[in-house]
Amino acid sequence: MLTSKANTICLLELLREYSDADHIMKMSDIIEKMQLVYNLKIDRRTVYSSIAVLIEMGYDISVFEDNGIGYYLRSREFDPTEIRLISDCVYVNSAIPSHQTEQLVKKLQSLLPKNKRGSYNNITVAHTERKTLNKEVFWNIETIDEAITKRKKIEFTYVKYDFNKKLVPRRDSPYIVSPYGFIVSNEKYYLICNCEDHTDKISQFRMDKITNIKIIDAKSLVPPPDFSMSAYYDSAICMFGGETATVILKCDNYMLEILIDKFGRDMRITPNSDGKTFTAAVNGTIRGMQQWVSNYINACEVLEPLELRNTMVEFIKNNKYGI
């Protein structure tokens, strides 16, 4: 049973739930709702004093003297557009399990007044069958954050799908790594780390494929002096690590916006004399560029380095269609 000590908190929750610039609560509305929702009987003086306390605490509340009608919460942590944007990202991210997707969206919508909570029927969402079956994703993130803070290594099982579409371990022994941080790419979370199996290079693991994670009592290796998470993200095309290089591409003109979307505006671009193509210089890993260019094989030609060009030639020769 709530007492009068809860008046101010309940009034704040009432304003959060039911008020905005389009739905200003009159004094009578507030008194009625407090009785209906919280079973609290209050009078005008109690409303005035509670509103004054909330304003003094920093809440941006419009009062009768401002709008001539009543009271509403003028500013919030997020506006409806921001909540919509974040919710859309949660919906389409296949690394977030289905049940956690729904929980997250409900929590996000609870930050808005009831009249602004959308049904989100007008977006294309990642279907349930595309969502990961791994329910440990959020726990993994929390555990890895703790390990990074404590500068400890972690141990985990890395899984894959079998032909029964079940997640099974990739190998019998667990992976032991020194975690450095996370990258979000291709709708997936990746752990960037140094793996004990390959201490001479940076490794990445998909967060939705990590299970049975735990922090172990071993000091984490520090990243190389020249290592940068942002630089690694820029160079690890399609999240393939390894050797990086400057790649010279000859592309059809319609590829210009595609390249800018992928590699940014800092790349060097030179229109060719034929008026139909251009040459671009981009930076990335050899394996990643091979994967990316193969998606645009009819419009994108590798000129340099020769190693990558030869790899692409062999890729084309060895296609599955026997051509």
Coordinates of C-alpha atoms in Angstrom, one line a residue:
M1 CA 0.0 0.0 0.0
L2 CA 1.6 3.3 -1.1
T3 CA 1.7 6.2 1.3
S4 CA 1.9 9.9 0.8
K5 CA 5.7 9.6 0.8
A6 CA 5.4 8.2 -2.7
N7 CA 3.4 11.2 -4.1
T8 CA 6.3 12.8 -5.9
I9 CA 7.7 9.6 -7.4
C10 CA 4.2 8.5 -8.6
L11 CA 3.5 11.9 -10.1
L12 CA 6.8 11.8 -12.1
E13 CA 5.8 8.3 -13.4
L14 CA 2.4 9.6 -14.2
L15 CA 3.8 12.4 -16.3
R16 CA 6.2 10.0 -18.0
E17 CA 3.4 7.6 -18.9
Y18 CA 0.6 10.0 -20.0
S19 CA 1.9 13.5 -20.8
D20 CA 3.6 15.3 -23.6
A21 CA 3.1 18.5 -25.6
D22 CA 0.1 17.0 -27.3
H23 CA -1.4 15.5 -24.2
I24 CA -1.2 18.1 -21.4
M25 CA -2.6 16.8 -18.1
K26 CA -5.0 19.2 -16.3
M27 CA -5.0 19.3 -12.5
S28 CA -8.2 17.3 -12.4
D29 CA -6.6 14.6 -14.7
I30 CA -3.6 14.3 -12.4
I31 CA -5.7 13.9 -9.2
E32 CA -8.0 11.4 -11.0
K33 CA -5.1 9.3 -12.4
M34 CA -3.2 9.3 -9.1
Q35 CA -6.3 7.8 -7.5
L36 CA -6.9 5.4 -10.4
V37 CA -3.4 4.2 -11.0
Y38 CA -1.7 4.4 -7.6
N39 CA -4.7 4.5 -5.2
L40 CA -3.3 7.8 -3.8
K41 CA -5.7 10.6 -2.8
I42 CA -4.0 14.0 -3.3
D43 CA -5.1 17.6 -3.5
R44 CA -4.0 20.6 -5.5
R45 CA -1.4 21.7 -2.9
T46 CA 0.2 18.3 -3.0
V47 CA 0.5 18.5 -6.8
Y48 CA 2.0 22.0 -6.6
S49 CA 4.6 20.9 -4.0
S50 CA 5.5 17.7 -5.9
I51 CA 5.9 19.5 -9.2
A52 CA 8.1 22.1 -7.5
V53 CA 10.3 19.4 -6.0
L54 CA 10.7 17.7 -9.4
I55 CA 11.6 20.9 -11.2
E56 CA 14.1 21.7 -8.4
M57 CA 15.6 18.2 -9.1
G58 CA 16.1 19.1 -12.7
Y59 CA 13.1 17.7 -14.5
D60 CA 11.9 19.8 -17.4
I61 CA 8.2 20.1 -16.6
S62 CA 5.9 22.6 -18.3
V63 CA 3.4 24.1 -15.8
F64 CA 0.0 25.8 -16.1
E65 CA 1.7 29.3 -16.1
D66 CA 3.6 28.2 -19.3
N67 CA 0.8 26.6 -21.4
G68 CA -2.5 27.7 -19.8
I69 CA -3.7 24.1 -19.6
G70 CA -1.8 22.0 -17.1
Y71 CA 1.3 19.9 -16.8
Y72 CA 3.5 17.8 -19.0
L73 CA 7.0 16.4 -19.1
R74 CA 8.7 18.6 -21.6
S75 CA 11.9 16.7 -22.3
R76 CA 12.9 13.0 -21.9
E77 CA 16.0 10.9 -22.2
F78 CA 15.0 10.0 -25.8
D79 CA 12.5 11.4 -28.2
P80 CA 10.2 9.1 -30.3
T81 CA 12.4 9.3 -33.4
E82 CA 15.5 8.2 -31.4
I83 CA 13.5 5.3 -29.8
R84 CA 12.3 4.3 -33.3
L85 CA 15.8 4.3 -34.7
I86 CA 17.3 2.2 -31.8
S87 CA 14.3 -0.2 -31.9
D88 CA 14.8 -0.7 -35.6
C89 CA 18.5 -1.6 -35.1
V90 CA 17.5 -4.1 -32.4
Y91 CA 14.9 -5.7 -34.6
V92 CA 17.2 -6.2 -37.6
N93 CA 20.2 -7.3 -35.6
S94 CA 20.3 -11.1 -36.0
A95 CA 23.0 -11.3 -33.2
I96 CA 20.3 -10.5 -30.6
P97 CA 18.0 -13.6 -29.8
S98 CA 14.3 -13.2 -30.5
H99 CA 13.1 -13.2 -26.9
Q100 CA 15.7 -10.5 -26.0
T101 CA 14.7 -8.5 -29.0
E102 CA 11.1 -8.2 -27.8
Q103 CA 12.3 -7.4 -24.2
L104 CA 14.6 -4.7 -25.4
V105 CA 12.0 -3.1 -27.6
K106 CA 9.5 -3.1 -24.8
K107 CA 12.0 -1.4 -22.5
L108 CA 12.8 1.2 -25.1
Q109 CA 9.1 2.0 -25.7
S110 CA 8.5 2.3 -21.9
L111 CA 10.7 5.5 -22.1
L112 CA 7.9 7.1 -24.2
P113 CA 4.4 8.2 -23.1
K114 CA 1.8 5.5 -23.9
N115 CA 0.3 7.4 -26.8
K116 CA 3.7 7.5 -28.6
R117 CA 4.5 3.8 -28.3
G118 CA 4.4 2.5 -31.9
S119 CA 3.5 -0.9 -33.0
Y120 CA 6.5 -1.0 -35.4
N121 CA 4.5 -2.8 -38.1
N122 CA 6.0 -0.7 -40.9
I123 CA 9.5 -2.1 -40.9
T124 CA 11.1 -5.3 -42.2
V125 CA 12.5 -7.2 -39.2
A126 CA 15.0 -10.0 -39.0
H127 CA 12.8 -13.1 -39.0
T128 CA 13.0 -15.4 -36.0
E129 CA 14.9 -18.0 -38.1
R130 CA 17.6 -15.5 -38.7
K131 CA 18.0 -14.7 -35.1
T132 CA 20.8 -16.5 -33.2
L133 CA 19.9 -19.4 -30.9
N134 CA 22.6 -18.4 -28.5
K135 CA 20.9 -16.9 -25.4
E136 CA 24.2 -15.9 -23.8
V137 CA 25.0 -12.8 -26.0
F138 CA 24.4 -10.2 -23.3
W139 CA 26.0 -12.2 -20.6
N140 CA 29.1 -12.6 -22.9
I141 CA 29.3 -8.8 -23.4
E142 CA 29.1 -8.2 -19.7
T143 CA 31.7 -10.8 -18.9
I144 CA 34.2 -9.6 -21.5
D145 CA 33.8 -6.0 -20.4
E146 CA 34.7 -7.2 -16.8
A147 CA 37.7 -9.1 -18.2
I148 CA 39.0 -6.1 -20.1
T149 CA 38.7 -3.9 -17.0
K150 CA 40.5 -6.5 -14.9
R151 CA 43.1 -7.2 -17.7
K152 CA 42.3 -10.9 -17.5
K153 CA 42.1 -13.6 -20.2
I154 CA 38.9 -15.3 -21.0
E155 CA 38.0 -18.9 -21.9
F156 CA 35.0 -19.9 -24.1
T157 CA 33.6 -22.5 -26.4
Y158 CA 33.1 -21.4 -30.0
V159 CA 30.2 -23.0 -31.8
K160 CA 28.9 -23.5 -35.3
Y161 CA 25.7 -24.9 -36.9
D162 CA 25.6 -28.6 -37.8
F163 CA 23.3 -30.2 -40.4
N164 CA 20.5 -30.4 -37.8
K165 CA 20.7 -26.6 -37.5
K166 CA 21.9 -26.9 -33.9
L167 CA 24.8 -25.1 -32.3
V168 CA 27.7 -27.4 -31.6
P169 CA 31.4 -26.8 -30.5
R170 CA 33.8 -26.2 -33.3
R171 CA 36.5 -28.1 -31.5
D172 CA 36.9 -30.1 -28.3
S173 CA 39.2 -27.7 -26.4
P174 CA 38.1 -24.2 -25.4
Y175 CA 39.6 -21.0 -26.8
I176 CA 41.7 -18.8 -24.5
V177 CA 42.1 -15.2 -25.6
S178 CA 43.2 -11.7 -24.4
P179 CA 40.1 -9.5 -25.1
Y180 CA 40.6 -6.0 -26.5
G181 CA 37.1 -4.8 -27.4
F182 CA 34.1 -5.2 -29.6
I183 CA 33.2 -4.2 -33.2
V184 CA 29.8 -4.1 -34.8
S185 CA 29.8 -5.0 -38.5
N186 CA 27.4 -6.8 -40.9
E187 CA 24.7 -6.9 -38.2
K188 CA 27.0 -8.9 -35.9
Y189 CA 29.0 -8.3 -32.8
Y190 CA 32.7 -9.3 -33.0
L191 CA 35.1 -9.9 -30.2
I192 CA 38.5 -8.5 -31.2
C193 CA 41.3 -10.2 -29.3
N194 CA 44.6 -12.0 -29.2
C195 CA 44.1 -15.8 -29.4
E196 CA 46.6 -18.2 -27.7
D197 CA 46.5 -20.3 -30.9
H198 CA 47.7 -17.3 -33.0
T199 CA 49.6 -14.9 -30.8
D200 CA 51.3 -13.2 -33.8
K201 CA 48.1 -11.6 -35.1
I202 CA 44.8 -10.1 -34.1
S203 CA 41.8 -12.5 -34.1
Q204 CA 38.0 -11.9 -34.1
F205 CA 35.1 -14.1 -33.0
R206 CA 31.4 -13.6 -33.5
M207 CA 29.8 -12.9 -30.1
D208 CA 26.7 -14.9 -31.0
K209 CA 28.9 -18.0 -31.5
I210 CA 30.6 -17.7 -28.1
T211 CA 29.3 -19.9 -25.2
N212 CA 30.4 -21.1 -21.8
I213 CA 32.5 -18.0 -21.3
K214 CA 34.5 -17.4 -18.1
I215 CA 37.3 -15.2 -16.8
I216 CA 40.4 -17.1 -16.0
D217 CA 43.2 -16.1 -13.6
A218 CA 45.8 -15.2 -16.3
K219 CA 47.0 -11.8 -17.2
S220 CA 45.8 -10.5 -20.5
L221 CA 48.3 -9.6 -23.2
V222 CA 48.4 -5.9 -24.1
P223 CA 47.5 -4.9 -27.7
P224 CA 50.5 -4.1 -30.0
P225 CA 51.7 -0.5 -29.7
D226 CA 50.3 0.5 -33.1
F227 CA 47.0 -1.3 -32.7
S228 CA 43.8 0.8 -33.1
M229 CA 40.3 -0.6 -32.9
S230 CA 39.0 2.0 -35.4
A231 CA 41.8 1.3 -37.8
Y232 CA 41.2 -2.4 -37.5
Y233 CA 37.6 -2.0 -38.3
D234 CA 38.4 0.1 -41.4
S235 CA 40.9 -2.4 -42.7
A236 CA 39.1 -5.7 -41.8
I237 CA 36.8 -5.7 -44.9
C238 CA 33.9 -8.2 -44.4
M239 CA 35.5 -8.9 -41.0
F240 CA 38.4 -10.8 -42.6
G241 CA 41.7 -10.0 -40.7
G242 CA 45.2 -10.6 -42.0
E243 CA 47.7 -8.7 -44.2
T244 CA 46.5 -5.2 -45.3
A245 CA 47.4 -3.5 -48.5
T246 CA 46.4 -0.6 -50.8
V247 CA 44.2 -2.0 -53.5
I248 CA 43.8 -0.3 -56.9
L249 CA 40.4 -1.0 -58.4
K250 CA 39.0 -0.1 -61.9
C251 CA 35.2 0.2 -61.5
D252 CA 32.1 1.0 -63.6
N253 CA 30.8 4.5 -62.7
Y254 CA 27.7 3.2 -61.0
M255 CA 30.0 1.7 -58.4
L256 CA 31.1 5.1 -57.1
E257 CA 28.4 5.5 -54.4
I258 CA 28.8 1.8 -53.4
L259 CA 32.6 2.4 -52.8
I260 CA 32.0 5.6 -50.9
D261 CA 29.4 3.8 -48.7
K262 CA 31.9 1.0 -48.0
F263 CA 35.3 2.8 -47.8
G264 CA 34.4 6.4 -47.0
R265 CA 35.2 9.6 -48.7
D266 CA 39.0 9.6 -48.0
M267 CA 39.9 7.2 -50.8
R268 CA 41.6 8.4 -54.0
I269 CA 39.3 8.4 -57.0
T270 CA 40.3 9.2 -60.6
P271 CA 37.8 9.2 -63.5
N272 CA 39.1 7.3 -66.6
S273 CA 39.2 8.7 -70.1
D274 CA 36.6 6.3 -71.4
G275 CA 34.0 8.2 -69.4
K276 CA 32.5 4.9 -68.2
T277 CA 34.9 3.8 -65.5
F278 CA 37.0 5.2 -62.7
T279 CA 40.1 4.1 -60.7
A280 CA 40.0 4.0 -56.9
A281 CA 42.7 3.3 -54.3
V282 CA 41.3 1.7 -51.0
N283 CA 42.9 0.1 -48.0
G284 CA 41.9 -3.3 -46.6
T285 CA 42.9 -6.8 -45.8
I286 CA 43.7 -9.1 -48.8
R287 CA 41.2 -11.7 -47.8
G288 CA 38.5 -9.2 -47.1
M289 CA 39.0 -7.4 -50.4
Q290 CA 38.9 -10.7 -52.2
Q291 CA 35.5 -11.4 -50.6
W292 CA 34.2 -7.9 -51.3
V293 CA 35.3 -7.6 -54.9
S294 CA 33.8 -11.1 -55.7
N295 CA 30.4 -9.6 -55.0
Y296 CA 30.9 -7.1 -57.8
I297 CA 32.9 -9.2 -60.2
N298 CA 31.2 -7.8 -63.3
A299 CA 31.8 -4.1 -62.4
C300 CA 35.0 -4.1 -60.3
E301 CA 38.5 -5.2 -61.5
V302 CA 41.6 -5.5 -59.3
L303 CA 44.6 -3.9 -60.8
E304 CA 47.0 -4.0 -57.9
P305 CA 48.5 -5.7 -55.9
L306 CA 49.3 -8.5 -58.3
E307 CA 48.9 -11.1 -55.7
L308 CA 45.2 -10.2 -55.2
R309 CA 44.6 -9.8 -58.9
N310 CA 46.0 -13.4 -59.5
T311 CA 43.8 -14.7 -56.7
M312 CA 40.7 -13.1 -58.3
V313 CA 41.7 -14.7 -61.7
E314 CA 41.9 -18.1 -60.1
F315 CA 38.6 -17.5 -58.3
I316 CA 36.9 -16.8 -61.6
K317 CA 38.5 -19.8 -63.3
N318 CA 37.4 -22.2 -60.5
N319 CA 33.8 -21.2 -60.4
K320 CA 31.2 -23.9 -59.8
Y321 CA 29.5 -23.5 -63.2
G322 CA 32.4 -25.0 -65.2
I323 CA 32.7 -21.9 -67.4

